[in-house]
C-alpha positions as a LaTeX table, in Angstrom:
\begin{tabular}{lrrr}
\hline
Residue & $x$ (\AA) & $y$ (\AA) & $z$ (\AA) \\
\hline
Met1 & 27.36 & 15.37 & 36.48 \\
Val2 & 25.83 & 11.97 & 35.71 \\
Thr3 & 23.43 & 13.57 & 33.25 \\
Ser4 & 26.27 & 15.35 & 31.53 \\
Tyr5 & 28.26 & 12.09 & 31.28 \\
Ile6 & 25.27 & 10.21 & 29.84 \\
Ser7 & 24.61 & 12.99 & 27.35 \\
Ser8 & 28.23 & 12.95 & 26.23 \\
Phe9 & 28.16 & 9.15 & 25.98 \\
Asp10 & 24.95 & 9.24 & 23.90 \\
Met11 & 26.43 & 11.83 & 21.56 \\
Lys12 & 29.44 & 9.61 & 20.94 \\
Lys13 & 27.16 & 6.64 & 20.21 \\
Leu14 & 25.13 & 8.77 & 17.82 \\
Ala15 & 28.27 & 10.01 & 16.06 \\
Ile16 & 29.52 & 6.43 & 15.69 \\
Lys17 & 26.18 & 5.33 & 14.24 \\
Ile18 & 26.13 & 8.23 & 11.77 \\
Phe19 & 29.70 & 7.48 & 10.71 \\
Ala20 & 28.91 & 3.76 & 10.33 \\
Tyr21 & 25.84 & 4.60 & 8.25 \\
Ile22 & 27.69 & 6.99 & 5.95 \\
Phe23 & 30.61 & 4.57 & 5.63 \\
Ser24 & 28.28 & 1.67 & 4.75 \\
Ile25 & 26.40 & 3.68 & 2.13 \\
Ser26 & 29.65 & 5.01 & 0.65 \\
Leu27 & 31.12 & 1.51 & 0.50 \\
Leu28 & 28.03 & 0.15 & $-1.24$ \\
Trp29 & 28.09 & 3.03 & $-3.75$ \\
Ile30 & 31.78 & 2.49 & $-4.48$ \\
Cys31 & 31.17 & $-1.22$ & $-5.05$ \\
Tyr32 & 28.24 & $-0.41$ & $-7.34$ \\
Val33 & 30.20 & 2.17 & $-9.36$ \\
Cys34 & 33.09 & $-0.27$ & $-9.74$ \\
Ala35 & 30.79 & $-3.11$ & $-10.76$ \\
Ile36 & 28.41 & $-1.30$ & $-13.09$ \\
Asp37 & 30.87 & $-1.01$ & $-16.00$ \\
His38 & 31.47 & $-4.76$ & $-15.88$ \\
Val39 & 27.73 & $-5.35$ & $-15.63$ \\
Cys40 & 26.95 & $-3.13$ & $-18.60$ \\
Glu41 & 29.64 & $-4.76$ & $-20.70$ \\
Ser42 & 28.13 & $-8.14$ & $-19.85$ \\
Ile43 & 24.73 & $-6.92$ & $-21.02$ \\
Tyr44 & 25.57 & $-4.51$ & $-23.84$ \\
Gly45 & 29.20 & $-5.12$ & $-24.79$ \\
Ile46 & 32.24 & $-2.84$ & $-24.48$ \\
Asn47 & 31.36 & 0.51 & $-22.91$ \\
Thr48 & 31.64 & 3.90 & $-24.63$ \\
Ala49 & 34.86 & 5.00 & $-22.91$ \\
Lys50 & 36.63 & 1.77 & $-23.84$ \\
Gln51 & 35.29 & 1.94 & $-27.40$ \\
Ile52 & 36.78 & 5.38 & $-27.88$ \\
Lys53 & 40.05 & 4.52 & $-26.14$ \\
Lys54 & 40.45 & 1.41 & $-28.29$ \\
Gly55 & 39.59 & 3.45 & $-31.37$ \\
Phe56 & 42.36 & 5.96 & $-30.67$ \\
Glu57 & 44.87 & 3.22 & $-29.87$ \\
Asn58 & 44.21 & 1.43 & $-33.15$ \\
Ala59 & 43.97 & 4.62 & $-35.21$ \\
Thr60 & 47.35 & 5.93 & $-34.06$ \\
Lys61 & 49.07 & 2.74 & $-35.19$ \\
Gly62 & 48.79 & 4.18 & $-38.68$ \\
Asp63 & 48.93 & 0.83 & $-40.49$ \\
Tyr64 & 46.31 & 1.91 & $-43.04$ \\
Ser65 & 45.97 & 4.46 & $-45.82$ \\
Ile66 & 42.16 & 4.81 & $-45.97$ \\
Leu67 & 40.34 & 6.45 & $-43.08$ \\
Phe68 & 36.62 & 6.56 & $-42.36$ \\
Leu69 & 35.19 & 9.30 & $-40.17$ \\
Gly70 & 31.58 & 10.01 & $-39.26$ \\
Ser71 & 28.86 & 9.34 & $-36.74$ \\
Ser72 & 27.00 & 6.13 & $-35.98$ \\
Ser73 & 25.98 & 5.56 & $-39.60$ \\
Ile74 & 29.66 & 5.10 & $-40.50$ \\
Tyr75 & 30.60 & 3.46 & $-37.20$ \\
Arg76 & 28.01 & 0.71 & $-37.70$ \\
Asp77 & 27.56 & 0.62 & $-41.50$ \\
Ile78 & 31.14 & 0.42 & $-42.76$ \\
Asn79 & 33.25 & $-2.75$ & $-42.65$ \\
Pro80 & 36.82 & $-1.83$ & $-43.69$ \\
Asp81 & 37.75 & $-5.51$ & $-44.11$ \\
Val82 & 35.86 & $-5.50$ & $-47.40$ \\
Ile83 & 38.47 & $-3.17$ & $-48.88$ \\
Thr84 & 41.29 & $-5.44$ & $-49.96$ \\
Ser85 & 43.27 & $-3.16$ & $-52.29$ \\
Ser86 & 44.50 & $-1.07$ & $-49.34$ \\
Lys87 & 44.09 & $-1.27$ & $-45.59$ \\
Ala88 & 41.34 & 0.89 & $-44.12$ \\
Tyr89 & 40.29 & 1.93 & $-40.63$ \\
Asn90 & 36.92 & 3.05 & $-39.25$ \\
Phe91 & 37.52 & 5.89 & $-36.77$ \\
Ala92 & 33.89 & 7.00 & $-36.52$ \\
His93 & 31.79 & 6.96 & $-33.38$ \\
Asp94 & 28.22 & 7.41 & $-32.20$ \\
Asn95 & 27.10 & 11.06 & $-31.87$ \\
Asp96 & 30.21 & 12.48 & $-33.52$ \\
Ala97 & 29.69 & 15.71 & $-35.46$ \\
Pro98 & 31.91 & 17.64 & $-37.92$ \\
Asn99 & 33.92 & 19.36 & $-35.17$ \\
Gln100 & 34.84 & 15.92 & $-33.79$ \\
Tyr101 & 35.64 & 14.68 & $-37.31$ \\
Tyr102 & 38.02 & 17.60 & $-37.74$ \\
Tyr103 & 39.84 & 17.10 & $-34.44$ \\
Lys104 & 40.15 & 13.37 & $-35.01$ \\
Leu105 & 41.73 & 13.97 & $-38.42$ \\
Lys106 & 44.02 & 16.64 & $-37.01$ \\
Tyr107 & 44.96 & 14.37 & $-34.09$ \\
Leu108 & 46.17 & 11.67 & $-36.50$ \\
Leu109 & 47.96 & 14.05 & $-38.87$ \\
Asp110 & 49.77 & 15.68 & $-35.94$ \\
Arg111 & 51.09 & 12.20 & $-35.10$ \\
Asn112 & 52.35 & 11.63 & $-38.64$ \\
Val113 & 49.73 & 9.07 & $-39.59$ \\
Gln114 & 49.91 & 8.86 & $-43.37$ \\
Ile115 & 46.39 & 9.06 & $-44.79$ \\
Asp116 & 45.90 & 8.81 & $-48.54$ \\
Thr117 & 42.10 & 8.78 & $-48.64$ \\
Leu118 & 39.45 & 10.08 & $-46.25$ \\
Ile119 & 35.88 & 8.85 & $-46.62$ \\
Leu120 & 33.68 & 11.14 & $-44.57$ \\
Gly121 & 30.16 & 10.20 & $-43.59$ \\
Ile122 & 27.54 & 12.95 & $-43.67$ \\
Asp123 & 23.80 & 12.61 & $-43.15$ \\
Tyr124 & 20.89 & 15.01 & $-42.86$ \\
Thr125 & 21.43 & 15.46 & $-39.11$ \\
Ser126 & 25.20 & 16.04 & $-39.24$ \\
Phe127 & 25.01 & 19.82 & $-39.01$ \\
Ala128 & 22.03 & 19.95 & $-36.65$ \\
Tyr129 & 23.76 & 19.62 & $-33.30$ \\
Ile130 & 26.90 & 20.26 & $-31.27$ \\
Ser131 & 27.63 & 17.00 & $-29.52$ \\
Asp132 & 29.13 & 17.04 & $-26.03$ \\
Thr133 & 28.09 & 13.58 & $-24.86$ \\
Arg134 & 31.63 & 12.19 & $-25.30$ \\
Asn135 & 33.58 & 15.19 & $-24.03$ \\
Tyr136 & 34.48 & 13.46 & $-20.79$ \\
Ile137 & 36.70 & 11.31 & $-23.01$ \\
Tyr138 & 37.49 & 13.53 & $-25.98$ \\
Asp139 & 38.94 & 16.31 & $-23.82$ \\
Arg140 & 41.80 & 13.93 & $-23.01$ \\
Tyr141 & 42.75 & 13.72 & $-26.69$ \\
Phe142 & 41.80 & 17.01 & $-28.34$ \\
Gly143 & 43.07 & 19.62 & $-25.91$ \\
Ser144 & 42.11 & 23.20 & $-25.17$ \\
Asp145 & 41.19 & 24.34 & $-28.69$ \\
Tyr146 & 38.48 & 21.73 & $-28.83$ \\
Ile147 & 37.10 & 22.57 & $-25.38$ \\
Lys148 & 36.98 & 26.29 & $-26.21$ \\
Asp149 & 34.03 & 25.59 & $-28.49$ \\
Tyr150 & 32.00 & 24.52 & $-25.49$ \\
Asn151 & 30.67 & 26.62 & $-22.65$ \\
Ser152 & 33.32 & 26.40 & $-19.96$ \\
Leu153 & 35.58 & 24.22 & $-17.88$ \\
Ile154 & 32.84 & 24.18 & $-15.26$ \\
Gly155 & 30.49 & 22.76 & $-17.85$ \\
Glu156 & 32.96 & 20.01 & $-18.61$ \\
Cys157 & 33.25 & 19.17 & $-14.91$ \\
Val158 & 29.46 & 18.99 & $-14.64$ \\
Ser159 & 29.38 & 16.72 & $-17.70$ \\
Asn160 & 31.93 & 14.39 & $-16.10$ \\
Ile161 & 30.00 & 14.28 & $-12.84$ \\
Lys162 & 26.79 & 13.46 & $-14.72$ \\
Met163 & 28.56 & 10.66 & $-16.52$ \\
Tyr164 & 30.09 & 9.01 & $-13.50$ \\
Phe165 & 27.21 & 9.41 & $-11.08$ \\
Ile166 & 23.84 & 10.21 & $-12.63$ \\
Thr167 & 24.32 & 7.95 & $-15.66$ \\
Lys168 & 25.45 & 5.07 & $-13.50$ \\
Gln169 & 22.44 & 5.57 & $-11.28$ \\
Lys170 & 20.17 & 5.27 & $-14.32$ \\
Leu171 & 21.84 & 1.95 & $-15.11$ \\
Phe172 & 20.58 & 0.39 & $-11.90$ \\
Pro173 & 17.79 & $-1.59$ & $-13.69$ \\
Gln174 & 20.47 & $-3.22$ & $-15.87$ \\
Phe175 & 22.41 & $-4.03$ & $-12.71$ \\
Val176 & 19.32 & $-5.86$ & $-11.42$ \\
Glu177 & 18.98 & $-7.70$ & $-14.74$ \\
Tyr178 & 22.57 & $-8.88$ & $-14.39$ \\
Leu179 & 21.99 & $-10.19$ & $-10.88$ \\
Glu180 & 18.95 & $-12.04$ & $-12.21$ \\
Gly181 & 21.08 & $-13.74$ & $-14.84$ \\
Ala182 & 20.12 & $-11.77$ & $-17.95$ \\
His183 & 23.64 & $-10.97$ & $-19.08$ \\
Ser184 & 24.10 & $-12.14$ & $-22.65$ \\
His185 & 24.93 & $-9.83$ & $-25.55$ \\
Asn186 & 26.27 & $-9.98$ & $-29.08$ \\
Asn187 & 27.62 & $-6.44$ & $-29.50$ \\
Tyr188 & 31.33 & $-6.00$ & $-30.08$ \\
Leu189 & 34.02 & $-3.71$ & $-31.46$ \\
Lys190 & 36.10 & $-5.06$ & $-34.32$ \\
Glu191 & 39.83 & $-4.39$ & $-34.68$ \\
Asn192 & 39.10 & $-2.48$ & $-37.90$ \\
Gly193 & 37.06 & 0.05 & $-35.91$ \\
Gln194 & 33.57 & $-1.09$ & $-36.91$ \\
Tyr195 & 31.09 & $-1.50$ & $-34.07$ \\
Ile196 & 28.61 & $-4.33$ & $-34.37$ \\
Lys197 & 25.40 & $-3.74$ & $-32.47$ \\
Asn198 & 22.73 & $-6.26$ & $-33.31$ \\
Gly199 & 19.00 & $-5.83$ & $-33.09$ \\
Thr200 & 15.78 & $-6.19$ & $-35.03$ \\
Ala201 & 14.16 & $-3.32$ & $-36.86$ \\
Ser202 & 10.41 & $-2.95$ & $-37.27$ \\
Pro203 & 8.45 & $-1.77$ & $-40.32$ \\
Asp204 & 6.67 & 0.60 & $-37.93$ \\
Asp205 & 9.85 & 2.41 & $-36.82$ \\
Lys206 & 9.52 & 6.20 & $-36.83$ \\
Val207 & 11.83 & 9.07 & $-35.94$ \\
Asp208 & 11.63 & 12.85 & $-35.63$ \\
Arg209 & 14.45 & 14.95 & $-37.08$ \\
Asp210 & 15.28 & 18.65 & $-36.90$ \\
Glu211 & 15.86 & 20.49 & $-40.16$ \\
Ile212 & 18.82 & 22.51 & $-38.90$ \\
Ile213 & 22.14 & 23.44 & $-40.50$ \\
Leu214 & 24.40 & 25.12 & $-37.94$ \\
Pro215 & 27.08 & 27.46 & $-39.33$ \\
Phe216 & 29.35 & 26.18 & $-36.56$ \\
Gln217 & 29.37 & 22.67 & $-38.05$ \\
Ile218 & 29.44 & 23.89 & $-41.64$ \\
Asn219 & 32.63 & 25.79 & $-40.80$ \\
Tyr220 & 34.24 & 22.64 & $-39.41$ \\
Phe221 & 33.17 & 20.73 & $-42.50$ \\
Lys222 & 34.88 & 23.38 & $-44.63$ \\
Ala223 & 37.97 & 23.12 & $-42.40$ \\
Ile224 & 38.13 & 19.38 & $-43.09$ \\
Val225 & 37.93 & 20.01 & $-46.83$ \\
Asp226 & 40.70 & 22.61 & $-46.63$ \\
Leu227 & 42.87 & 20.36 & $-44.44$ \\
Cys228 & 42.55 & 17.49 & $-46.91$ \\
Lys229 & 43.45 & 19.76 & $-49.82$ \\
Ser230 & 46.51 & 21.14 & $-48.02$ \\
Arg231 & 47.74 & 17.64 & $-47.11$ \\
Gly232 & 46.98 & 16.05 & $-50.48$ \\
Ile233 & 44.36 & 13.69 & $-49.03$ \\
His234 & 41.72 & 12.38 & $-51.42$ \\
Leu235 & 38.32 & 13.20 & $-49.93$ \\
Phe236 & 35.05 & 11.41 & $-50.58$ \\
Val237 & 31.89 & 12.42 & $-48.76$ \\
Ile238 & 29.16 & 9.81 & $-48.54$ \\
Asn239 & 25.62 & 9.68 & $-47.25$ \\
Cys240 & 24.85 & 6.11 & $-46.16$ \\
Pro241 & 21.68 & 4.17 & $-47.02$ \\
Thr242 & 18.65 & 5.54 & $-45.22$ \\
Arg243 & 15.29 & 3.96 & $-44.60$ \\
Asp244 & 12.31 & 5.71 & $-46.14$ \\
Glu245 & 10.82 & 5.92 & $-42.64$ \\
Glu246 & 13.68 & 8.23 & $-41.69$ \\
Leu247 & 13.82 & 10.20 & $-44.94$ \\
Gln248 & 10.16 & 11.05 & $-44.44$ \\
Ala249 & 11.20 & 13.11 & $-41.41$ \\
Tyr250 & 12.71 & 15.70 & $-43.78$ \\
Ser251 & 11.05 & 17.95 & $-46.32$ \\
Lys252 & 12.12 & 17.61 & $-49.95$ \\
Glu253 & 13.20 & 21.25 & $-49.88$ \\
Phe254 & 15.54 & 20.66 & $-46.95$ \\
Ile255 & 17.13 & 17.62 & $-48.59$ \\
Ile256 & 17.75 & 19.52 & $-51.83$ \\
Asp257 & 19.23 & 22.50 & $-49.98$ \\
Phe258 & 21.42 & 20.24 & $-47.83$ \\
Asp259 & 22.80 & 18.32 & $-50.81$ \\
Asn260 & 23.46 & 21.53 & $-52.76$ \\
Gln261 & 25.41 & 23.04 & $-49.86$ \\
Ile262 & 27.62 & 19.93 & $-49.65$ \\
Ile263 & 28.27 & 19.99 & $-53.39$ \\
Asp264 & 29.07 & 23.73 & $-53.38$ \\
Ile265 & 31.55 & 23.37 & $-50.50$ \\
Leu266 & 33.34 & 20.41 & $-52.06$ \\
Gly267 & 33.69 & 22.00 & $-55.49$ \\
Asp268 & 35.16 & 20.02 & $-58.34$ \\
Thr269 & 38.02 & 18.38 & $-56.50$ \\
Cys270 & 36.02 & 16.21 & $-54.04$ \\
Lys271 & 33.21 & 13.74 & $-54.59$ \\
Tyr272 & 29.83 & 13.60 & $-52.85$ \\
Lys273 & 28.07 & 10.26 & $-53.16$ \\
Asn274 & 24.55 & 10.16 & $-51.82$ \\
Tyr275 & 23.43 & 6.59 & $-51.12$ \\
Ser276 & 20.49 & 7.56 & $-48.92$ \\
Thr277 & 17.94 & 6.57 & $-51.57$ \\
Leu278 & 19.75 & 3.45 & $-52.78$ \\
Ser279 & 17.05 & 0.88 & $-53.51$ \\
Leu280 & 19.30 & $-2.07$ & $-52.61$ \\
Phe281 & 19.07 & $-1.12$ & $-48.93$ \\
Lys282 & 15.42 & $-0.23$ & $-48.37$ \\
Asp283 & 14.23 & $-3.43$ & $-46.71$ \\
Tyr284 & 13.73 & $-2.86$ & $-42.97$ \\
Arg285 & 15.04 & $-6.39$ & $-42.36$ \\
Gln286 & 18.49 & $-5.14$ & $-43.40$ \\
Tyr287 & 18.51 & $-2.81$ & $-40.40$ \\
Val288 & 18.83 & $-3.23$ & $-36.64$ \\
Asp289 & 16.79 & $-0.08$ & $-35.92$ \\
Ile290 & 15.50 & 3.02 & $-37.70$ \\
Cys291 & 18.87 & 4.04 & $-39.13$ \\
His292 & 21.64 & 1.41 & $-38.82$ \\
Leu293 & 22.36 & $-1.53$ & $-41.11$ \\
Asn294 & 22.84 & $-4.98$ & $-39.67$ \\
Glu295 & 26.23 & $-6.67$ & $-39.92$ \\
Gln296 & 25.55 & $-8.48$ & $-43.20$ \\
Ala297 & 23.99 & $-5.46$ & $-44.90$ \\
Ala298 & 26.86 & $-3.24$ & $-43.69$ \\
Thr299 & 29.36 & $-5.55$ & $-45.36$ \\
Glu300 & 27.30 & $-5.58$ & $-48.56$ \\
Phe301 & 27.01 & $-1.80$ & $-48.58$ \\
Thr302 & 30.72 & $-1.27$ & $-47.94$ \\
Lys303 & 31.54 & $-3.45$ & $-50.94$ \\
Tyr304 & 28.99 & $-1.61$ & $-53.10$ \\
Met305 & 30.29 & 1.80 & $-51.95$ \\
Trp306 & 33.95 & 0.94 & $-52.51$ \\
Asp307 & 33.31 & $-0.51$ & $-55.95$ \\
Asp308 & 31.37 & 2.63 & $-56.83$ \\
Leu309 & 34.07 & 5.00 & $-55.60$ \\
Thr310 & 36.95 & 3.17 & $-57.26$ \\
Lys311 & 35.29 & 2.96 & $-60.66$ \\
Gln312 & 35.21 & 6.77 & $-60.87$ \\
\hline
\end{tabular}
């Protein structure tokens, strides 16, 4: 009887200890998850989710007539403030691909945003991938038609779990940096949609690129062209300045084939301006990394690009 009582008492103590342990670990993890976004913003600037949310909020205001869409080359390299004849907005984002461009444009048109001119950024990687790295945010805006292009709802759930748990776990070293006092940054999102991310490029920068053109993305590019034509939107397609170190990752044959496909799809009614070989922006000191202009060079390029487009 005594033995049974002691055993029961020990089991209760063990259960309490296990509960206390699990509760403590859970509490620490919750505190970490809640703190990590603030920590990362302190180190790197506004986080991805807030960038996209702010982008949609500003874009739906509709107080502009010129819209920029594209991936990081537009997001970083275009400063709409340079355009003074009409108001412009940069609705691009890192890792966006033509299917995201299409749904962003459709999202705005469905909300009666009046767009006169669309300037669409395309580069030699634009059709090479199907990006899902932002789907944990985009699925809130684009709806079921967008998600159908991806594997499944289960896949989306897995992506969200990876974002909120695995990714945050990987950010632990930055959390330590913050605690040690290394929490200064100079990256920020402008009200015009441009994201400023500073850095220092090196003349030794290199990058590998895949020479792939997916029919999936080509079809979305064609859908954008058709949508612009049906809505009377003037469409310009541009390829931003590119360092020679990046251009060397592509064969000459691929570049020629890529450019010809763009020209054939656009036909005579839309313009394709290829600035990738523009000599004015070949100095690595104008870049923050292998492929993005610094803030000053981005402003200079935007002015050059707009002057070039409007003189046509």
